[in-house]
PDB file of C-alpha atoms in Angstrom:
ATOM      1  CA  UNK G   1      -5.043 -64.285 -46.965  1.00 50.00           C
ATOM      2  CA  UNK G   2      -8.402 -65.983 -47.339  1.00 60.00           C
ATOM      3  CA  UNK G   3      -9.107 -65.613 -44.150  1.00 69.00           C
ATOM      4  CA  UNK G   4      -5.827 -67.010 -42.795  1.00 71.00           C
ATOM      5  CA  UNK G   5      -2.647 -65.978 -41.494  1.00 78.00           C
ATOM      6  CA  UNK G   6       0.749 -66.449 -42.888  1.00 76.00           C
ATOM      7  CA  UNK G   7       3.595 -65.484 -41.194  1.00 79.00           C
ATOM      8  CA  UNK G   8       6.823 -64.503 -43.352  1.00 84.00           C
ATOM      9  CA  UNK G   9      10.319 -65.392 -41.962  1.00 82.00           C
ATOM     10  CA  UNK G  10      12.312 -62.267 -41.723  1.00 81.00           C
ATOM     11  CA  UNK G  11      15.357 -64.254 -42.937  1.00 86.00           C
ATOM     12  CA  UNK G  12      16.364 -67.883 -43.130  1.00 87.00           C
ATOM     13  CA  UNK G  13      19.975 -68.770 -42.886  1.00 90.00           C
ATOM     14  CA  UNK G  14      19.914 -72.344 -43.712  1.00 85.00           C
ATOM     15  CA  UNK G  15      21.499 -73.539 -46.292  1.00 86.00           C
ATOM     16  CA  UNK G  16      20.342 -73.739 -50.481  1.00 84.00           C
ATOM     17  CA  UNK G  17      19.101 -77.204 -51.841  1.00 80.00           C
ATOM     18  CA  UNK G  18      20.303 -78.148 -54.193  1.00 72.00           C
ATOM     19  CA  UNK G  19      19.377 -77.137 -58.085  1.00 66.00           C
ATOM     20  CA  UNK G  20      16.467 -79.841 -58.046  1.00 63.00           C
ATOM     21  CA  UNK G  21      15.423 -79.598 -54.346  1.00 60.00           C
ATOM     22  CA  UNK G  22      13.793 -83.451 -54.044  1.00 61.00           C
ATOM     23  CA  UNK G  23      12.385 -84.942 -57.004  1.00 74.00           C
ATOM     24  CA  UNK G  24       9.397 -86.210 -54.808  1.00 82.00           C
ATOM     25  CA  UNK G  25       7.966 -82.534 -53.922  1.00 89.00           C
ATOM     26  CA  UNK G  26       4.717 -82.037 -55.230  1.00 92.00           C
ATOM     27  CA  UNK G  27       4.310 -79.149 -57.062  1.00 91.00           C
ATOM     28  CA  UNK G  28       2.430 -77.114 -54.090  1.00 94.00           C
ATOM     29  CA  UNK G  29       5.730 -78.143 -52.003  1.00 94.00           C
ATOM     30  CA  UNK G  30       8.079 -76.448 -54.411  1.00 92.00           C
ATOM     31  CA  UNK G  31       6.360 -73.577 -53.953  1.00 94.00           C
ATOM     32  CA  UNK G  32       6.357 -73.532 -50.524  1.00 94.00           C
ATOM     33  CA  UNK G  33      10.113 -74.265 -50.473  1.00 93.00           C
ATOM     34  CA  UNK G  34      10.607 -71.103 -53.397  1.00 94.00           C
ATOM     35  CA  UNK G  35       8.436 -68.993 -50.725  1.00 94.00           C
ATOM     36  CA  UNK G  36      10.583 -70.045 -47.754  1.00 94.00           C
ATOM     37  CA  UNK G  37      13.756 -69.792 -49.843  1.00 94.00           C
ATOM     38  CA  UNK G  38      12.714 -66.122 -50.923  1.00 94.00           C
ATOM     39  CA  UNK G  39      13.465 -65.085 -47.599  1.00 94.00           C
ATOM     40  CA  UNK G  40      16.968 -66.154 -47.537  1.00 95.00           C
ATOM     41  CA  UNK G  41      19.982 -63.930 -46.291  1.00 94.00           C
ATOM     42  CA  UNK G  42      21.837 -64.077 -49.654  1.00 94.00           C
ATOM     43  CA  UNK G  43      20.168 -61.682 -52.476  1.00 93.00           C
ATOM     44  CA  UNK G  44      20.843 -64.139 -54.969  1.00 94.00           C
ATOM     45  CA  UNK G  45      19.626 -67.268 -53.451  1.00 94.00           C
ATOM     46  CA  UNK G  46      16.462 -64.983 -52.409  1.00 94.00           C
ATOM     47  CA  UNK G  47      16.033 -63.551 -56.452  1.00 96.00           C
ATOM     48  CA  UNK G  48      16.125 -66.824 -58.075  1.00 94.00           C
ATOM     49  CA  UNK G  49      13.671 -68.002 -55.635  1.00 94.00           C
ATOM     50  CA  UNK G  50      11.636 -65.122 -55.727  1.00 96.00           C
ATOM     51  CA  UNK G  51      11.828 -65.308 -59.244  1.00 96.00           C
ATOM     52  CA  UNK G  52      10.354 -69.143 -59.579  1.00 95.00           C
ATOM     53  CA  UNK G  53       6.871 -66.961 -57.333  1.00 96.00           C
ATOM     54  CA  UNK G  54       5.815 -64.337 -60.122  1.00 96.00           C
ATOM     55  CA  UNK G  55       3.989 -66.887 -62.163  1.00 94.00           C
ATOM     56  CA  UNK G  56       1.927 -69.006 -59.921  1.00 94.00           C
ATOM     57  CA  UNK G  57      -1.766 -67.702 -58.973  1.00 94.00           C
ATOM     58  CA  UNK G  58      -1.896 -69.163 -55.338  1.00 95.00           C
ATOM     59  CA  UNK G  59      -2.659 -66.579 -53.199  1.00 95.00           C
ATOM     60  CA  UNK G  60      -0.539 -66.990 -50.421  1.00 95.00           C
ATOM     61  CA  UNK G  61       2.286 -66.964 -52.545  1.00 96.00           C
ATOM     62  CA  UNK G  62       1.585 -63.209 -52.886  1.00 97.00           C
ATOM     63  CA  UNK G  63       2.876 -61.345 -49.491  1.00 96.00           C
ATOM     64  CA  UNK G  64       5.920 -63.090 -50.302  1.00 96.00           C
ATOM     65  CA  UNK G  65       5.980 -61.073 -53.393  1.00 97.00           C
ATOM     66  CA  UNK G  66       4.875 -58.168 -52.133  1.00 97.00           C
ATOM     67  CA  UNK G  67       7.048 -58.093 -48.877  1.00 95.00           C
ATOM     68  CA  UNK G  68      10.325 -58.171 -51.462  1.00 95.00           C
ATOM     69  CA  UNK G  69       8.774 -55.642 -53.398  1.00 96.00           C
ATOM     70  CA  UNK G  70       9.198 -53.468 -50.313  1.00 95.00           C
ATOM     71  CA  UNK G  71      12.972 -54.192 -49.587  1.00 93.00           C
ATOM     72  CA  UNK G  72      16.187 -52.811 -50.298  1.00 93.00           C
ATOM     73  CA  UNK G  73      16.954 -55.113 -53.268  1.00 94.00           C
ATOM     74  CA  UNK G  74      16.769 -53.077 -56.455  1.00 94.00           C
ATOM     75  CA  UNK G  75      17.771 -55.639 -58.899  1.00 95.00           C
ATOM     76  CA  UNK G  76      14.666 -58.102 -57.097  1.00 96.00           C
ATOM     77  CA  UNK G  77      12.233 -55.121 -57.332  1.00 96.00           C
ATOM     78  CA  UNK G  78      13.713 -55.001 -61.339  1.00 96.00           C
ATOM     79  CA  UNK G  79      12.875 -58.803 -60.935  1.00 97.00           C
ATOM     80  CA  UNK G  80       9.192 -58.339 -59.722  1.00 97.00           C
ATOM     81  CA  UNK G  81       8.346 -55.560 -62.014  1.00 96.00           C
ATOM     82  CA  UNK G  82       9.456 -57.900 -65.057  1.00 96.00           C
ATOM     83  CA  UNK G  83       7.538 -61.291 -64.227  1.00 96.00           C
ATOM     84  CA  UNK G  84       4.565 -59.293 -63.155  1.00 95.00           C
ATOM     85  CA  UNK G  85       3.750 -57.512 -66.587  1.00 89.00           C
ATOM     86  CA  UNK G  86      -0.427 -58.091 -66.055  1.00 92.00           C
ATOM     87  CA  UNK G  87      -0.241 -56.119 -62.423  1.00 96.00           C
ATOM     88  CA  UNK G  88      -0.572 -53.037 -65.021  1.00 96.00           C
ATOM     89  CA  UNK G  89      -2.835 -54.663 -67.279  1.00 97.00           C
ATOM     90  CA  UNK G  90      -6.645 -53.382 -65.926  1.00 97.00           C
ATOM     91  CA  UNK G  91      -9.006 -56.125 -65.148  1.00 97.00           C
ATOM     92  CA  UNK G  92      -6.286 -59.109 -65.589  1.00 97.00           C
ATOM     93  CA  UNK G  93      -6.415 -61.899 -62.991  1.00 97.00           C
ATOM     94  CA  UNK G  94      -2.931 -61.111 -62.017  1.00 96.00           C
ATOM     95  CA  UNK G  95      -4.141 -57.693 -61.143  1.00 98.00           C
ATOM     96  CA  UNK G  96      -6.839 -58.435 -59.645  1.00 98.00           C
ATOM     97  CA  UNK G  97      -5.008 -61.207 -57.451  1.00 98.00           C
ATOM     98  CA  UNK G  98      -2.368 -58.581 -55.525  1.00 98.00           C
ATOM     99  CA  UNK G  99      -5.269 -56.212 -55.587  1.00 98.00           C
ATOM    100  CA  UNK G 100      -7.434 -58.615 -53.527  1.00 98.00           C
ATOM    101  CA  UNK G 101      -4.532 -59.639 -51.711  1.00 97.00           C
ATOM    102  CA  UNK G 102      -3.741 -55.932 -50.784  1.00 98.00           C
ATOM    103  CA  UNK G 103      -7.564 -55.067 -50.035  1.00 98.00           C
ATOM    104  CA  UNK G 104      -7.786 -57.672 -47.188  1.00 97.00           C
ATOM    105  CA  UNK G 105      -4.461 -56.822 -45.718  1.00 96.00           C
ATOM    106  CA  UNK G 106      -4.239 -53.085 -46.192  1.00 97.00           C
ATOM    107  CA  UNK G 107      -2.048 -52.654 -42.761  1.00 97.00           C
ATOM    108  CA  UNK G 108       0.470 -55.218 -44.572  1.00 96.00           C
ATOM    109  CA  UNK G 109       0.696 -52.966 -47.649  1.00 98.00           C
ATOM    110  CA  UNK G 110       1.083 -49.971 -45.647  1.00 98.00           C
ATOM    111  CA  UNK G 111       4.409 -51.497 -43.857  1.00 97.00           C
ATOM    112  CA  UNK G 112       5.298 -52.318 -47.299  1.00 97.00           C
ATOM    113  CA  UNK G 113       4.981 -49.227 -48.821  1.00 98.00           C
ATOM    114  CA  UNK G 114       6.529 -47.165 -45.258  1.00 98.00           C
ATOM    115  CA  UNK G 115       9.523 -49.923 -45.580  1.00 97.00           C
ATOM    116  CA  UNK G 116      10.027 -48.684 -49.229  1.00 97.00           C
ATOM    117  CA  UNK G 117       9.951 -45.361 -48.585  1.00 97.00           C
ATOM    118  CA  UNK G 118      12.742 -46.063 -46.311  1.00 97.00           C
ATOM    119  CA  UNK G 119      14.901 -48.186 -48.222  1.00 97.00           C
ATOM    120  CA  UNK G 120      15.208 -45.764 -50.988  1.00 97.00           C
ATOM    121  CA  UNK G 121      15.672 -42.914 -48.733  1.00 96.00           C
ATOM    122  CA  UNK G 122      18.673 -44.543 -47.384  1.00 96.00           C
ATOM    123  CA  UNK G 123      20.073 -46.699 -50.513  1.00 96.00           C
ATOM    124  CA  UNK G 124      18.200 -44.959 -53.646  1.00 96.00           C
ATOM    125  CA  UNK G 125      17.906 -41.590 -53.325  1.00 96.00           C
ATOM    126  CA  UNK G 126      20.631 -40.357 -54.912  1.00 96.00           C
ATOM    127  CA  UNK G 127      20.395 -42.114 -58.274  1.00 97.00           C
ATOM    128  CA  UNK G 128      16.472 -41.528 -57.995  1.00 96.00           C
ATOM    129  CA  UNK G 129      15.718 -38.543 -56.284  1.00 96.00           C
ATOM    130  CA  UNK G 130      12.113 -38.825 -56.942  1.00 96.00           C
ATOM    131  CA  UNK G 131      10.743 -41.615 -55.167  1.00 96.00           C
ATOM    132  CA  UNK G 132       8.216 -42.700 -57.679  1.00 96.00           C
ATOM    133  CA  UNK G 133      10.658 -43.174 -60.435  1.00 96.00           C
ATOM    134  CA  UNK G 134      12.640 -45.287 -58.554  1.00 96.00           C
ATOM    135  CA  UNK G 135      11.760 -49.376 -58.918  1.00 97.00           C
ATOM    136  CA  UNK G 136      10.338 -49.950 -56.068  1.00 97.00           C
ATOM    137  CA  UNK G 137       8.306 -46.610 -56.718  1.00 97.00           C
ATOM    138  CA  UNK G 138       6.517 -47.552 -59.638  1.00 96.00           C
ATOM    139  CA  UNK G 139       6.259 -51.483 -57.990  1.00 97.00           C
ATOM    140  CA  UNK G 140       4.226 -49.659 -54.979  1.00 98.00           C
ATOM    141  CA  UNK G 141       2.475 -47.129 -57.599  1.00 97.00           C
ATOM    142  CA  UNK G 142       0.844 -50.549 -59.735  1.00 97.00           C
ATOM    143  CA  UNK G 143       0.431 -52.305 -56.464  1.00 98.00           C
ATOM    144  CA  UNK G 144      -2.028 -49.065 -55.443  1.00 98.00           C
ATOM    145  CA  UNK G 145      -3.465 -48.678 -58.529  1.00 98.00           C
ATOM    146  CA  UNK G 146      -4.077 -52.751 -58.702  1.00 98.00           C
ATOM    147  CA  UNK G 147      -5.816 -52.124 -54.837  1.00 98.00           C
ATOM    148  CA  UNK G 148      -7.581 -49.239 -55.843  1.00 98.00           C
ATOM    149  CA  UNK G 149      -9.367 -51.576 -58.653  1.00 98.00           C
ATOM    150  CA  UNK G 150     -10.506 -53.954 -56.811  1.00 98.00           C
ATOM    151  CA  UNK G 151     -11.654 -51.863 -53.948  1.00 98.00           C
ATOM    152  CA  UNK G 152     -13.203 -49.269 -56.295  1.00 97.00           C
ATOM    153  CA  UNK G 153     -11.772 -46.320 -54.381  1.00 97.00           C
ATOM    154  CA  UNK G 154      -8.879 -44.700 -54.680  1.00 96.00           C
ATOM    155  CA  UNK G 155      -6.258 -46.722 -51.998  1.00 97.00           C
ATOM    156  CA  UNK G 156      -4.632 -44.755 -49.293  1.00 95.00           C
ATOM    157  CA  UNK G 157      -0.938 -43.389 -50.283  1.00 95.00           C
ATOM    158  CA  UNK G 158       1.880 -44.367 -47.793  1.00 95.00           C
ATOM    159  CA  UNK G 159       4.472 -42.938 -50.009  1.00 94.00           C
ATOM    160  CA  UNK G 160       5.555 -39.223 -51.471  1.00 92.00           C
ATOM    161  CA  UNK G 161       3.072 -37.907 -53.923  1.00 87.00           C
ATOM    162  CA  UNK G 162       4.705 -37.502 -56.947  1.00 81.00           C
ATOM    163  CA  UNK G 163       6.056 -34.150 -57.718  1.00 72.00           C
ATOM    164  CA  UNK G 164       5.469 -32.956 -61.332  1.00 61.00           C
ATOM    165  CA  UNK G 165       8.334 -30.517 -61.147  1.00 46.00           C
ATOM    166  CA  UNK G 166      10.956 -33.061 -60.079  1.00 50.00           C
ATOM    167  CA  UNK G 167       9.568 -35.164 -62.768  1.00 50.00           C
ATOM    168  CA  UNK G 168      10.728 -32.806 -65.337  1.00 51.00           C
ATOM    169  CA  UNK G 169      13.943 -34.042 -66.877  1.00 53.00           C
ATOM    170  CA  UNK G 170      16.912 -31.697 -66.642  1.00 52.00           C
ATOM    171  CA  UNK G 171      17.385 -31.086 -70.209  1.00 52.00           C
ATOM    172  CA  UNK G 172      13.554 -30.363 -71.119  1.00 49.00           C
ATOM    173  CA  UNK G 173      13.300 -28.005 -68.669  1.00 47.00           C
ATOM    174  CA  UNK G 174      17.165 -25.821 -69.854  1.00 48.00           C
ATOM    175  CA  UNK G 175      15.267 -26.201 -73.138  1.00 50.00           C
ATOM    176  CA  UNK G 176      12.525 -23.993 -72.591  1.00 50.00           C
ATOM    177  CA  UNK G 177      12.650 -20.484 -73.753  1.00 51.00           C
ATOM    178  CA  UNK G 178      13.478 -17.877 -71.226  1.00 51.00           C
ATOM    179  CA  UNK G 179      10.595 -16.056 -70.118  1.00 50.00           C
ATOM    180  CA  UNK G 180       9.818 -12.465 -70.512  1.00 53.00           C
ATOM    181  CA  UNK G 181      11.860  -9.860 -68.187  1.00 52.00           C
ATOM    182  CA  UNK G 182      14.991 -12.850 -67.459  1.00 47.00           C
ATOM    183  CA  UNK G 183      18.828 -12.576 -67.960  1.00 48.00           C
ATOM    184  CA  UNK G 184      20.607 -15.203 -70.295  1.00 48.00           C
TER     185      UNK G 184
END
C-alpha cells in the first residue's frame, strides 16, 4: 500500500450479514466489511462482495481485488474483468491505480500471477488450453500491461508467454491451403 501493510484473510468462515449490514456504517466501513466479506469460504457470498470492490478508488481496496483475480473462481475473475473495464483503458485512473498498486508490491503480484498459473493448470486447462485466453489470463495480461505503464518498463512475466500457434483457432488453421509437396 502507501507505505503500509495489509494483511488479507485467507478465508473467513463467519457468517453473512445481513442484506443491509448496519445502517450506521459509514461508508469507509462498508467497504471494509465488502473487503473482509470477499474473503469468505462460499464463492457466492465472496462474488457479491467482491463485486460491491470494483468501483471504489481506495487503494487498499485493491489487493483484495487483485488476490481474487488470482484464484480458482472463474465466474469472479468473469466478475473482475467486467467491473474493471478502464484497467484496459491507457492512462485512466483505474489503470493507473492497480498499476501503482502492483509497482509497489511486485512480490504480491508475482504470487498472484504463480497462484493463477496454478489454478488453471489444475481447474482450466482443459476448456482453455492456452493460458492467456483463459479469464484469469487476460485479468493477469491487463494487470501487467497496467504495471508496465506506470513503471515505464516492460513488468516481469510470471506466467506462460503466449504461444501464437496455440492461438490459432482450429478451423482457420484446416482452412489454409495445403502447401506445396503435401497429401490431401
Amino acid at each position: 500500500m502507501t507505505g503500509e501493510s495489509v494483511d488479507i484473510p485467507s478465508r473467513v468462515y463467519d457468517e453473512e450479514p445481513g442484506e443491509c449490514p448496519g445502517p450506521g456504517l459509514t461508508g469507509t466501513q462498508r467497504l471494509i466489511l465488502h473487503c473482509l466479506y470477499s474473503r469468505h469460504h462460499d464463492g457466492h457470498v465472496r462474488q457479491r462482495h467482491l463485486e460491491a470492490l470494483l468501483s471504489p478508488t481506495e487503494p487498499w481496496v485493491v489487493p483484495y481485488v487483485i488476490q481474487q483475480a488470482g484464484e480458482y473462481v472463474r465466474e469472479i475473475q468473469e466478475a473482475i474483468r467486467r467491473g474493471l473495464p478502464g484497467i484496459t483503458v491507457p492512462h485512466s485512473p483505474r489503470r493507473r491505480l492497480y498499476g501503482a498498486f502492483i509497482v509497489r508490491n511486485a512480490e504480491f503480484f508475482a504470487r498472484t500471477e504463480r497462484r493463477a498459473v496454478s489454478y488453471w493448470a489444475c481447474y482450466h486447462r482443459a476448456e482453455y488450453p492456452v493460458f492467456g485466453a483463459s479469464p484469469g489470463g487476460v485479468l493477469m495480461a491487463e494487470f501487467r500491461a497496467a504495471a508496465t505503464e506506470c513503471a515505464g518498463t516492460a513488468w516481469p512475466r510470471h506466467t506462460p508467454r503466449p504461444v501464437a500457434a496455440a492461438l490459432t483457432p482450429p478451423c482457420a488453421a484446416a482452412a489454409r491451403p495445403p502447401s506445396p509437396g503435401s497429401r490431401p
